[in-house]
C-alpha cells in the first residue's frame, strides 16, 4: 500500500480523497489548518492516518508536515495538492491584495508543498503528483477571472512537470472538477471581491455572484463519487495527464474545443486572403 499526502484534507474533495485512500488500504498524511478537524472527520482511522497542521502559505509548516509524514510512514508516494481558495468578482473589481491572497494559496502554496515532496519521489524514482485544478483551468467564465487564472497557472506548470518527471518514474495528473456539492462556495473557501462596480452589476459578472449563492450545495457533482474515482485512477498506474470530473466539466471542455476549432478556421480564412507570411504561418 502507498502513503498519500493530501492538503486541505479536512473537508470537501480533500476529505473525500482521504476517505477513499483510507478505504483502499493506503496510509494518509492528512494536512489541514486545524489537524483536530481531520481526526474528528475520521475517528476510526487509527494509525493509518496522520493529521498534520498545514497552512500551505507557511514554508516552515510545509517542511514540518512533510518531515512528520516521513517520520511516521517512512515515505510519501502520492502527493495531492488540494488546498485552495476562490475569489468571485469581475477582474477589475479585484484588489491587488485580494489577487495576491488567491495566488499565495493556489499557486505559490501548491509549489511550496510540491518542492518539499519531490526530492523524496525523485530519490525513490517513483510516485505521483495530483494537482487539483478545475474546469476553470481549461475554460474561464465571467466573475471567475482571477480564480481561473490561478488554475491556468497550475495547468501550465503541471504540463511541464509531467514531461520533466516522467524519466524519473514520477507521474503527474491534473484533476479538473466541474461543480461539485462541496463547501467551495461557502465563505470558508470562497471570497468575494470587496468592491462591486455598478457597471458590472447587470452583466454576466454580477449575475455570477447571484448564481453562486443559488447553486451552493446544489451543484450537480457528487463529491462522494469523486474521491474514489481519483484514488482508483491513480492506483491503476495508468492515470492520464488530465482527469475531467462531472458532466458539466466535460460539456465545457468540449464546447471550448469547438470554439478553438472555429477560431482556427477563421484564421485560415484570413490567411487565404492576405499576403502577410506571419499570419499564414500562424494559420498553418
PDB file of C-alpha atoms in Angstrom:
ATOM      1  CA  UNK A   1       0.000   0.000   0.000  1.00  0.00           C
ATOM      2  CA  UNK A   2       1.073   3.587  -0.664  1.00  0.00           C
ATOM      3  CA  UNK A   3       1.432   6.678   1.508  1.00  0.00           C
ATOM      4  CA  UNK A   4      -0.673   9.625   0.391  1.00  0.00           C
ATOM      5  CA  UNK A   5      -0.001  13.236   1.420  1.00  0.00           C
ATOM      6  CA  UNK A   6      -3.195  15.269   0.958  1.00  0.00           C
ATOM      7  CA  UNK A   7      -3.553  19.008   1.577  1.00  0.00           C
ATOM      8  CA  UNK A   8      -6.902  20.537   2.519  1.00  0.00           C
ATOM      9  CA  UNK A   9      -7.860  17.094   3.814  1.00  0.00           C
ATOM     10  CA  UNK A  10     -10.445  18.101   6.421  1.00  0.00           C
ATOM     11  CA  UNK A  11     -13.329  18.929   4.099  1.00  0.00           C
ATOM     12  CA  UNK A  12     -14.629  18.976   0.541  1.00  0.00           C
ATOM     13  CA  UNK A  13     -12.869  16.950  -2.118  1.00  0.00           C
ATOM     14  CA  UNK A  14      -9.813  16.676   0.115  1.00  0.00           C
ATOM     15  CA  UNK A  15     -11.827  14.801   2.719  1.00  0.00           C
ATOM     16  CA  UNK A  16     -13.393  12.542   0.092  1.00  0.00           C
ATOM     17  CA  UNK A  17      -9.987  11.698  -1.382  1.00  0.00           C
ATOM     18  CA  UNK A  18      -8.715  10.981   2.134  1.00  0.00           C
ATOM     19  CA  UNK A  19     -11.697   8.720   2.823  1.00  0.00           C
ATOM     20  CA  UNK A  20     -11.225   6.812  -0.433  1.00  0.00           C
ATOM     21  CA  UNK A  21      -7.479   6.413   0.091  1.00  0.00           C
ATOM     22  CA  UNK A  22      -8.028   5.032   3.601  1.00  0.00           C
ATOM     23  CA  UNK A  23     -10.726   2.678   2.302  1.00  0.00           C
ATOM     24  CA  UNK A  24      -8.265   1.382  -0.286  1.00  0.00           C
ATOM     25  CA  UNK A  25      -5.809   0.482   2.448  1.00  0.00           C
ATOM     26  CA  UNK A  26      -3.411   3.370   1.989  1.00  0.00           C
ATOM     27  CA  UNK A  27      -1.828   5.392   4.770  1.00  0.00           C
ATOM     28  CA  UNK A  28      -2.621   9.106   4.648  1.00  0.00           C
ATOM     29  CA  UNK A  29      -0.811  12.186   5.858  1.00  0.00           C
ATOM     30  CA  UNK A  30      -3.864  14.439   6.093  1.00  0.00           C
ATOM     31  CA  UNK A  31      -2.860  18.093   6.161  1.00  0.00           C
ATOM     32  CA  UNK A  32      -5.205  20.843   7.290  1.00  0.00           C
ATOM     33  CA  UNK A  33      -5.035  24.178   9.062  1.00  0.00           C
ATOM     34  CA  UNK A  34      -6.594  22.511  12.102  1.00  0.00           C
ATOM     35  CA  UNK A  35      -5.496  18.850  12.341  1.00  0.00           C
ATOM     36  CA  UNK A  36      -8.119  18.214  15.026  1.00  0.00           C
ATOM     37  CA  UNK A  37     -10.807  18.574  12.362  1.00  0.00           C
ATOM     38  CA  UNK A  38      -9.172  15.750  10.417  1.00  0.00           C
ATOM     39  CA  UNK A  39      -9.248  13.370  13.365  1.00  0.00           C
ATOM     40  CA  UNK A  40     -12.877  14.331  14.015  1.00  0.00           C
ATOM     41  CA  UNK A  41     -13.732  13.572  10.378  1.00  0.00           C
ATOM     42  CA  UNK A  42     -12.031  10.157  10.504  1.00  0.00           C
ATOM     43  CA  UNK A  43     -12.253   8.968  14.130  1.00  0.00           C
ATOM     44  CA  UNK A  44     -11.746   5.276  13.289  1.00  0.00           C
ATOM     45  CA  UNK A  45      -8.704   5.611  11.012  1.00  0.00           C
ATOM     46  CA  UNK A  46      -6.203   4.826  13.763  1.00  0.00           C
ATOM     47  CA  UNK A  47      -2.511   4.628  12.882  1.00  0.00           C
ATOM     48  CA  UNK A  48      -3.369   4.585   9.187  1.00  0.00           C
ATOM     49  CA  UNK A  49      -3.992   8.353   9.394  1.00  0.00           C
ATOM     50  CA  UNK A  50      -1.601  11.104  10.434  1.00  0.00           C
ATOM     51  CA  UNK A  51      -3.250  14.534  10.796  1.00  0.00           C
ATOM     52  CA  UNK A  52      -0.736  17.376  10.441  1.00  0.00           C
ATOM     53  CA  UNK A  53      -1.089  21.132  10.745  1.00  0.00           C
ATOM     54  CA  UNK A  54      -0.525  22.901   7.465  1.00  0.00           C
ATOM     55  CA  UNK A  55      -1.049  26.368   6.084  1.00  0.00           C
ATOM     56  CA  UNK A  56       0.410  25.970   2.586  1.00  0.00           C
ATOM     57  CA  UNK A  57       1.496  29.617   2.589  1.00  0.00           C
ATOM     58  CA  UNK A  58       3.815  28.947   5.557  1.00  0.00           C
ATOM     59  CA  UNK A  59       7.067  27.404   4.264  1.00  0.00           C
ATOM     60  CA  UNK A  60       8.083  26.293   7.751  1.00  0.00           C
ATOM     61  CA  UNK A  61       4.828  24.409   8.268  1.00  0.00           C
ATOM     62  CA  UNK A  62       5.139  22.829   4.827  1.00  0.00           C
ATOM     63  CA  UNK A  63       8.516  21.262   5.590  1.00  0.00           C
ATOM     64  CA  UNK A  64       7.460  20.250   9.093  1.00  0.00           C
ATOM     65  CA  UNK A  65       4.368  18.483   7.756  1.00  0.00           C
ATOM     66  CA  UNK A  66       6.360  16.587   5.135  1.00  0.00           C
ATOM     67  CA  UNK A  67       9.003  15.616   7.696  1.00  0.00           C
ATOM     68  CA  UNK A  68       6.301  14.358  10.057  1.00  0.00           C
ATOM     69  CA  UNK A  69       4.830  12.205   7.312  1.00  0.00           C
ATOM     70  CA  UNK A  70       8.168  10.633   6.502  1.00  0.00           C
ATOM     71  CA  UNK A  71       8.912  10.026  10.177  1.00  0.00           C
ATOM     72  CA  UNK A  72       5.567   8.281  10.638  1.00  0.00           C
ATOM     73  CA  UNK A  73       5.402   6.205   7.458  1.00  0.00           C
ATOM     74  CA  UNK A  74       8.923   6.193   6.042  1.00  0.00           C
ATOM     75  CA  UNK A  75       7.986   7.566   2.639  1.00  0.00           C
ATOM     76  CA  UNK A  76       5.468   9.518   0.555  1.00  0.00           C
ATOM     77  CA  UNK A  77       4.176   8.030  -2.682  1.00  0.00           C
ATOM     78  CA  UNK A  78       1.305  10.250  -3.781  1.00  0.00           C
ATOM     79  CA  UNK A  79       1.035  13.998  -3.274  1.00  0.00           C
ATOM     80  CA  UNK A  80      -2.427  15.521  -3.646  1.00  0.00           C
ATOM     81  CA  UNK A  81      -2.343  19.318  -3.819  1.00  0.00           C
ATOM     82  CA  UNK A  82      -5.958  20.067  -2.964  1.00  0.00           C
ATOM     83  CA  UNK A  83      -5.840  23.121  -0.662  1.00  0.00           C
ATOM     84  CA  UNK A  84      -7.184  26.241  -2.358  1.00  0.00           C
ATOM     85  CA  UNK A  85      -9.329  29.336  -2.113  1.00  0.00           C
ATOM     86  CA  UNK A  86     -11.638  31.129  -4.513  1.00  0.00           C
ATOM     87  CA  UNK A  87     -12.315  34.732  -5.447  1.00  0.00           C
ATOM     88  CA  UNK A  88     -15.536  35.815  -7.100  1.00  0.00           C
ATOM     89  CA  UNK A  89     -15.850  39.130  -8.901  1.00  0.00           C
ATOM     90  CA  UNK A  90     -15.050  40.875 -12.162  1.00  0.00           C
ATOM     91  CA  UNK A  91     -11.339  41.115 -12.895  1.00  0.00           C
ATOM     92  CA  UNK A  92     -11.370  44.909 -12.469  1.00  0.00           C
ATOM     93  CA  UNK A  93     -13.115  44.623  -9.101  1.00  0.00           C
ATOM     94  CA  UNK A  94     -10.356  42.526  -7.522  1.00  0.00           C
ATOM     95  CA  UNK A  95      -7.823  44.470  -5.479  1.00  0.00           C
ATOM     96  CA  UNK A  96      -4.127  43.740  -5.578  1.00  0.00           C
ATOM     97  CA  UNK A  97      -4.294  42.271  -2.078  1.00  0.00           C
ATOM     98  CA  UNK A  98      -7.224  40.012  -2.974  1.00  0.00           C
ATOM     99  CA  UNK A  99      -5.461  38.735  -6.082  1.00  0.00           C
ATOM    100  CA  UNK A 100      -2.230  38.076  -4.218  1.00  0.00           C
ATOM    101  CA  UNK A 101      -4.058  36.156  -1.471  1.00  0.00           C
ATOM    102  CA  UNK A 102      -5.539  33.726  -4.003  1.00  0.00           C
ATOM    103  CA  UNK A 103      -2.203  33.264  -5.750  1.00  0.00           C
ATOM    104  CA  UNK A 104      -0.400  32.706  -2.443  1.00  0.00           C
ATOM    105  CA  UNK A 105      -2.562  29.644  -1.760  1.00  0.00           C
ATOM    106  CA  UNK A 106      -3.450  28.269  -5.184  1.00  0.00           C
ATOM    107  CA  UNK A 107      -0.109  28.778  -6.918  1.00  0.00           C
ATOM    108  CA  UNK A 108       2.765  29.581  -4.556  1.00  0.00           C
ATOM    109  CA  UNK A 109       1.454  27.379  -1.749  1.00  0.00           C
ATOM    110  CA  UNK A 110       0.998  24.463  -4.133  1.00  0.00           C
ATOM    111  CA  UNK A 111       4.518  24.951  -5.467  1.00  0.00           C
ATOM    112  CA  UNK A 112       5.934  25.106  -1.952  1.00  0.00           C
ATOM    113  CA  UNK A 113       4.405  21.761  -0.996  1.00  0.00           C
ATOM    114  CA  UNK A 114       5.485  20.215  -4.287  1.00  0.00           C
ATOM    115  CA  UNK A 115       9.094  21.335  -3.828  1.00  0.00           C
ATOM    116  CA  UNK A 116       9.102  19.789  -0.351  1.00  0.00           C
ATOM    117  CA  UNK A 117       7.828  16.402  -1.562  1.00  0.00           C
ATOM    118  CA  UNK A 118       9.540  15.986  -4.943  1.00  0.00           C
ATOM    119  CA  UNK A 119      13.025  15.255  -3.517  1.00  0.00           C
ATOM    120  CA  UNK A 120      11.501  12.196  -1.811  1.00  0.00           C
ATOM    121  CA  UNK A 121       9.828  10.996  -5.004  1.00  0.00           C
ATOM    122  CA  UNK A 122      12.985  11.569  -7.025  1.00  0.00           C
ATOM    123  CA  UNK A 123      15.042   9.566  -4.544  1.00  0.00           C
ATOM    124  CA  UNK A 124      12.508   6.730  -4.784  1.00  0.00           C
ATOM    125  CA  UNK A 125      12.309   7.040  -8.583  1.00  0.00           C
ATOM    126  CA  UNK A 126       8.567   6.570  -8.173  1.00  0.00           C
ATOM    127  CA  UNK A 127       5.435   8.393  -7.119  1.00  0.00           C
ATOM    128  CA  UNK A 128       2.641  10.580  -8.398  1.00  0.00           C
ATOM    129  CA  UNK A 129       1.701  14.255  -8.071  1.00  0.00           C
ATOM    130  CA  UNK A 130      -2.004  15.072  -8.265  1.00  0.00           C
ATOM    131  CA  UNK A 131      -2.775  18.763  -8.677  1.00  0.00           C
ATOM    132  CA  UNK A 132      -6.371  19.836  -8.160  1.00  0.00           C
ATOM    133  CA  UNK A 133      -7.179  22.205 -10.967  1.00  0.00           C
ATOM    134  CA  UNK A 134     -10.744  22.931 -12.104  1.00  0.00           C
ATOM    135  CA  UNK A 135     -12.890  23.095 -15.181  1.00  0.00           C
ATOM    136  CA  UNK A 136     -11.829  26.732 -14.775  1.00  0.00           C
ATOM    137  CA  UNK A 137      -8.281  25.656 -15.539  1.00  0.00           C
ATOM    138  CA  UNK A 138      -9.389  24.888 -19.085  1.00  0.00           C
ATOM    139  CA  UNK A 139     -12.116  27.426 -19.752  1.00  0.00           C
ATOM    140  CA  UNK A 140     -12.787  30.649 -17.844  1.00  0.00           C
ATOM    141  CA  UNK A 141     -16.087  32.378 -17.186  1.00  0.00           C
ATOM    142  CA  UNK A 142     -17.404  35.768 -16.028  1.00  0.00           C
ATOM    143  CA  UNK A 143     -16.775  36.513 -12.379  1.00  0.00           C
ATOM    144  CA  UNK A 144     -14.090  33.876 -12.026  1.00  0.00           C
ATOM    145  CA  UNK A 145     -11.244  35.502 -13.963  1.00  0.00           C
ATOM    146  CA  UNK A 146      -8.763  35.801 -11.088  1.00  0.00           C
ATOM    147  CA  UNK A 147      -9.533  32.365  -9.658  1.00  0.00           C
ATOM    148  CA  UNK A 148      -9.323  30.629 -13.023  1.00  0.00           C
ATOM    149  CA  UNK A 149      -6.066  32.418 -13.808  1.00  0.00           C
ATOM    150  CA  UNK A 150      -4.526  30.585 -10.832  1.00  0.00           C
ATOM    151  CA  UNK A 151      -5.766  27.302 -12.243  1.00  0.00           C
ATOM    152  CA  UNK A 152      -4.441  28.176 -15.699  1.00  0.00           C
ATOM    153  CA  UNK A 153      -1.063  28.651 -13.989  1.00  0.00           C
ATOM    154  CA  UNK A 154      -1.338  25.243 -12.308  1.00  0.00           C
ATOM    155  CA  UNK A 155      -2.212  23.661 -15.648  1.00  0.00           C
ATOM    156  CA  UNK A 156       0.814  25.251 -17.314  1.00  0.00           C
ATOM    157  CA  UNK A 157       3.494  24.187 -14.878  1.00  0.00           C
ATOM    158  CA  UNK A 158       1.874  20.775 -14.345  1.00  0.00           C
ATOM    159  CA  UNK A 159       2.226  20.042 -18.062  1.00  0.00           C
ATOM    160  CA  UNK A 160       5.920  20.896 -17.805  1.00  0.00           C
ATOM    161  CA  UNK A 161       6.317  18.822 -14.644  1.00  0.00           C
ATOM    162  CA  UNK A 162       4.765  15.811 -16.369  1.00  0.00           C
ATOM    163  CA  UNK A 163       7.456  15.953 -19.063  1.00  0.00           C
ATOM    164  CA  UNK A 164      10.266  16.674 -16.598  1.00  0.00           C
ATOM    165  CA  UNK A 165       9.358  13.944 -14.109  1.00  0.00           C
ATOM    166  CA  UNK A 166       8.366  11.107 -16.445  1.00  0.00           C
ATOM    167  CA  UNK A 167      12.003   9.991 -16.998  1.00  0.00           C
ATOM    168  CA  UNK A 168      12.341   9.751 -13.196  1.00  0.00           C
ATOM    169  CA  UNK A 169       9.358   7.415 -12.848  1.00  0.00           C
ATOM    170  CA  UNK A 170       7.037  10.063 -11.411  1.00  0.00           C
ATOM    171  CA  UNK A 171       3.589  10.751 -12.837  1.00  0.00           C
ATOM    172  CA  UNK A 172       1.555  13.969 -12.814  1.00  0.00           C
ATOM    173  CA  UNK A 173      -2.211  14.281 -13.075  1.00  0.00           C
ATOM    174  CA  UNK A 174      -4.394  17.375 -13.213  1.00  0.00           C
ATOM    175  CA  UNK A 175      -7.872  16.854 -11.776  1.00  0.00           C
ATOM    176  CA  UNK A 176     -10.414  19.193 -13.362  1.00  0.00           C
ATOM    177  CA  UNK A 177     -13.671  19.007 -11.392  1.00  0.00           C
ATOM    178  CA  UNK A 178     -16.807  20.742 -12.520  1.00  0.00           C
ATOM    179  CA  UNK A 179     -19.320  21.989  -9.941  1.00  0.00           C
ATOM    180  CA  UNK A 180     -19.444  19.545  -7.018  1.00  0.00           C
ATOM    181  CA  UNK A 181     -21.536  19.757  -3.860  1.00  0.00           C
ATOM    182  CA  UNK A 182     -18.690  20.765  -1.568  1.00  0.00           C
ATOM    183  CA  UNK A 183     -18.307  23.845   0.595  1.00  0.00           C
ATOM    184  CA  UNK A 184     -16.208  25.636  -2.037  1.00  0.00           C
ATOM    185  CA  UNK A 185     -18.917  28.286  -2.453  1.00  0.00           C
ATOM    186  CA  UNK A 186     -19.120  28.828   1.325  1.00  0.00           C
ATOM    187  CA  UNK A 187     -17.372  31.835   2.826  1.00  0.00           C
ATOM    188  CA  UNK A 188     -14.794  29.472   4.335  1.00  0.00           C
ATOM    189  CA  UNK A 189     -13.338  28.857   0.871  1.00  0.00           C
ATOM    190  CA  UNK A 190     -14.806  31.492  -1.432  1.00  0.00           C
ATOM    191  CA  UNK A 191     -14.154  35.197  -1.046  1.00  0.00           C
ATOM    192  CA  UNK A 192     -15.981  37.900  -2.968  1.00  0.00           C
ATOM    193  CA  UNK A 193     -14.210  40.988  -4.218  1.00  0.00           C
ATOM    194  CA  UNK A 194     -14.915  43.706  -1.671  1.00  0.00           C
ATOM    195  CA  UNK A 195     -15.558  46.291  -4.376  1.00  0.00           C
ATOM    196  CA  UNK A 196     -18.606  45.823  -6.591  1.00  0.00           C
ATOM    197  CA  UNK A 197     -18.600  48.157  -9.604  1.00  0.00           C
ATOM    198  CA  UNK A 198     -22.098  49.162 -10.657  1.00  0.00           C
ATOM    199  CA  UNK A 199     -21.373  48.797 -14.375  1.00  0.00           C
ATOM    200  CA  UNK A 200     -20.843  45.059 -13.882  1.00  0.00           C
ATOM    201  CA  UNK A 201     -23.914  44.501 -11.689  1.00  0.00           C
ATOM    202  CA  UNK A 202     -26.327  43.954 -14.574  1.00  0.00           C
ATOM    203  CA  UNK A 203     -23.881  41.932 -16.672  1.00  0.00           C
ATOM    204  CA  UNK A 204     -22.546  38.392 -16.547  1.00  0.00           C
ATOM    205  CA  UNK A 205     -20.093  39.086 -13.696  1.00  0.00           C
ATOM    206  CA  UNK A 206     -22.864  40.456 -11.481  1.00  0.00           C
ATOM    207  CA  UNK A 207     -25.163  37.590 -12.428  1.00  0.00           C
ATOM    208  CA  UNK A 208     -22.467  35.111 -11.403  1.00  0.00           C
ATOM    209  CA  UNK A 209     -22.441  36.492  -7.851  1.00  0.00           C
ATOM    210  CA  UNK A 210     -26.154  35.676  -7.613  1.00  0.00           C
ATOM    211  CA  UNK A 211     -25.758  32.297  -9.289  1.00  0.00           C
ATOM    212  CA  UNK A 212     -23.029  31.236  -6.863  1.00  0.00           C
ATOM    213  CA  UNK A 213     -25.366  31.843  -3.936  1.00  0.00           C
ATOM    214  CA  UNK A 214     -28.237  29.994  -5.575  1.00  0.00           C
ATOM    215  CA  UNK A 215     -26.328  26.847  -6.559  1.00  0.00           C
ATOM    216  CA  UNK A 216     -24.328  26.468  -3.325  1.00  0.00           C
ATOM    217  CA  UNK A 217     -24.699  22.849  -2.114  1.00  0.00           C
ATOM    218  CA  UNK A 218     -26.980  22.165  -5.091  1.00  0.00           C
ATOM    219  CA  UNK A 219     -24.203  21.616  -7.627  1.00  0.00           C
ATOM    220  CA  UNK A 220     -24.619  18.604  -9.945  1.00  0.00           C
ATOM    221  CA  UNK A 221     -21.451  16.718  -8.945  1.00  0.00           C
ATOM    222  CA  UNK A 222     -21.425  14.200  -6.074  1.00  0.00           C
ATOM    223  CA  UNK A 223     -18.159  14.536  -4.118  1.00  0.00           C
ATOM    224  CA  UNK A 224     -18.569  11.064  -2.601  1.00  0.00           C
ATOM    225  CA  UNK A 225     -18.041   9.657  -6.101  1.00  0.00           C
ATOM    226  CA  UNK A 226     -15.142  11.963  -6.955  1.00  0.00           C
ATOM    227  CA  UNK A 227     -12.824  10.736  -4.187  1.00  0.00           C
ATOM    228  CA  UNK A 228     -12.967   7.039  -5.142  1.00  0.00           C
ATOM    229  CA  UNK A 229     -12.651   7.925  -8.829  1.00  0.00           C
ATOM    230  CA  UNK A 230      -9.434   9.858  -8.221  1.00  0.00           C
ATOM    231  CA  UNK A 231      -7.915   7.170  -5.985  1.00  0.00           C
ATOM    232  CA  UNK A 232      -8.815   4.326  -8.360  1.00  0.00           C
ATOM    233  CA  UNK A 233      -7.302   6.138 -11.342  1.00  0.00           C
ATOM    234  CA  UNK A 234      -4.027   6.776  -9.521  1.00  0.00           C
ATOM    235  CA  UNK A 235      -3.960   3.206  -8.189  1.00  0.00           C
ATOM    236  CA  UNK A 236      -4.417   1.870 -11.720  1.00  0.00           C
ATOM    237  CA  UNK A 237      -0.953   3.032 -12.744  1.00  0.00           C
ATOM    238  CA  UNK A 238      -2.445   4.442 -15.948  1.00  0.00           C
ATOM    239  CA  UNK A 239      -3.502   7.891 -14.775  1.00  0.00           C
ATOM    240  CA  UNK A 240      -3.830  10.450 -17.591  1.00  0.00           C
ATOM    241  CA  UNK A 241      -2.408  13.963 -17.502  1.00  0.00           C
ATOM    242  CA  UNK A 242      -5.928  15.361 -17.207  1.00  0.00           C
ATOM    243  CA  UNK A 243      -8.872  13.857 -15.385  1.00  0.00           C
ATOM    244  CA  UNK A 244     -12.151  15.680 -16.063  1.00  0.00           C
ATOM    245  CA  UNK A 245     -14.813  15.067 -13.419  1.00  0.00           C
ATOM    246  CA  UNK A 246     -18.503  15.824 -13.883  1.00  0.00           C
ATOM    247  CA  UNK A 247     -20.747  16.037 -16.915  1.00  0.00           C
ATOM    248  CA  UNK A 248     -20.709  19.841 -16.728  1.00  0.00           C
ATOM    249  CA  UNK A 249     -16.913  19.837 -16.923  1.00  0.00           C
ATOM    250  CA  UNK A 250     -16.888  17.529 -19.943  1.00  0.00           C
ATOM    251  CA  UNK A 251     -19.502  19.677 -21.696  1.00  0.00           C
ATOM    252  CA  UNK A 252     -17.494  22.861 -21.045  1.00  0.00           C
ATOM    253  CA  UNK A 253     -14.283  21.291 -22.339  1.00  0.00           C
ATOM    254  CA  UNK A 254     -15.993  20.005 -25.476  1.00  0.00           C
ATOM    255  CA  UNK A 255     -17.564  23.426 -26.114  1.00  0.00           C
ATOM    256  CA  UNK A 256     -14.192  25.148 -25.824  1.00  0.00           C
ATOM    257  CA  UNK A 257     -12.593  22.680 -28.222  1.00  0.00           C
ATOM    258  CA  UNK A 258     -15.308  23.538 -30.754  1.00  0.00           C
ATOM    259  CA  UNK A 259     -14.698  27.258 -30.163  1.00  0.00           C
ATOM    260  CA  UNK A 260     -10.956  26.860 -30.696  1.00  0.00           C
ATOM    261  CA  UNK A 261     -11.577  24.972 -33.937  1.00  0.00           C
ATOM    262  CA  UNK A 262     -13.812  27.824 -35.077  1.00  0.00           C
ATOM    263  CA  UNK A 263     -11.054  30.322 -34.275  1.00  0.00           C
ATOM    264  CA  UNK A 264      -8.525  28.302 -36.270  1.00  0.00           C
ATOM    265  CA  UNK A 265     -10.893  28.152 -39.247  1.00  0.00           C
ATOM    266  CA  UNK A 266     -11.322  31.928 -39.044  1.00  0.00           C
ATOM    267  CA  UNK A 267      -7.529  32.385 -39.101  1.00  0.00           C
ATOM    268  CA  UNK A 268      -7.282  30.180 -42.174  1.00  0.00           C
ATOM    269  CA  UNK A 269      -9.801  32.389 -43.936  1.00  0.00           C
ATOM    270  CA  UNK A 270      -7.698  35.425 -43.051  1.00  0.00           C
ATOM    271  CA  UNK A 271      -4.547  33.696 -44.270  1.00  0.00           C
ATOM    272  CA  UNK A 272      -6.193  32.833 -47.567  1.00  0.00           C
ATOM    273  CA  UNK A 273      -6.989  36.487 -48.227  1.00  0.00           C
ATOM    274  CA  UNK A 274      -3.737  38.116 -47.103  1.00  0.00           C
ATOM    275  CA  UNK A 275      -0.175  38.325 -48.315  1.00  0.00           C
ATOM    276  CA  UNK A 276       1.278  38.505 -44.784  1.00  0.00           C
ATOM    277  CA  UNK A 277       3.500  35.453 -44.290  1.00  0.00           C
ATOM    278  CA  UNK A 278       3.335  35.681 -40.499  1.00  0.00           C
ATOM    279  CA  UNK A 279      -0.451  35.353 -40.481  1.00  0.00           C
ATOM    280  CA  UNK A 280      -0.222  32.445 -42.878  1.00  0.00           C
ATOM    281  CA  UNK A 281       2.294  30.736 -40.622  1.00  0.00           C
ATOM    282  CA  UNK A 282       0.015  31.107 -37.618  1.00  0.00           C
ATOM    283  CA  UNK A 283      -2.931  29.756 -39.575  1.00  0.00           C
ATOM    284  CA  UNK A 284      -0.986  26.793 -40.910  1.00  0.00           C
TER     285      UNK A 284
END
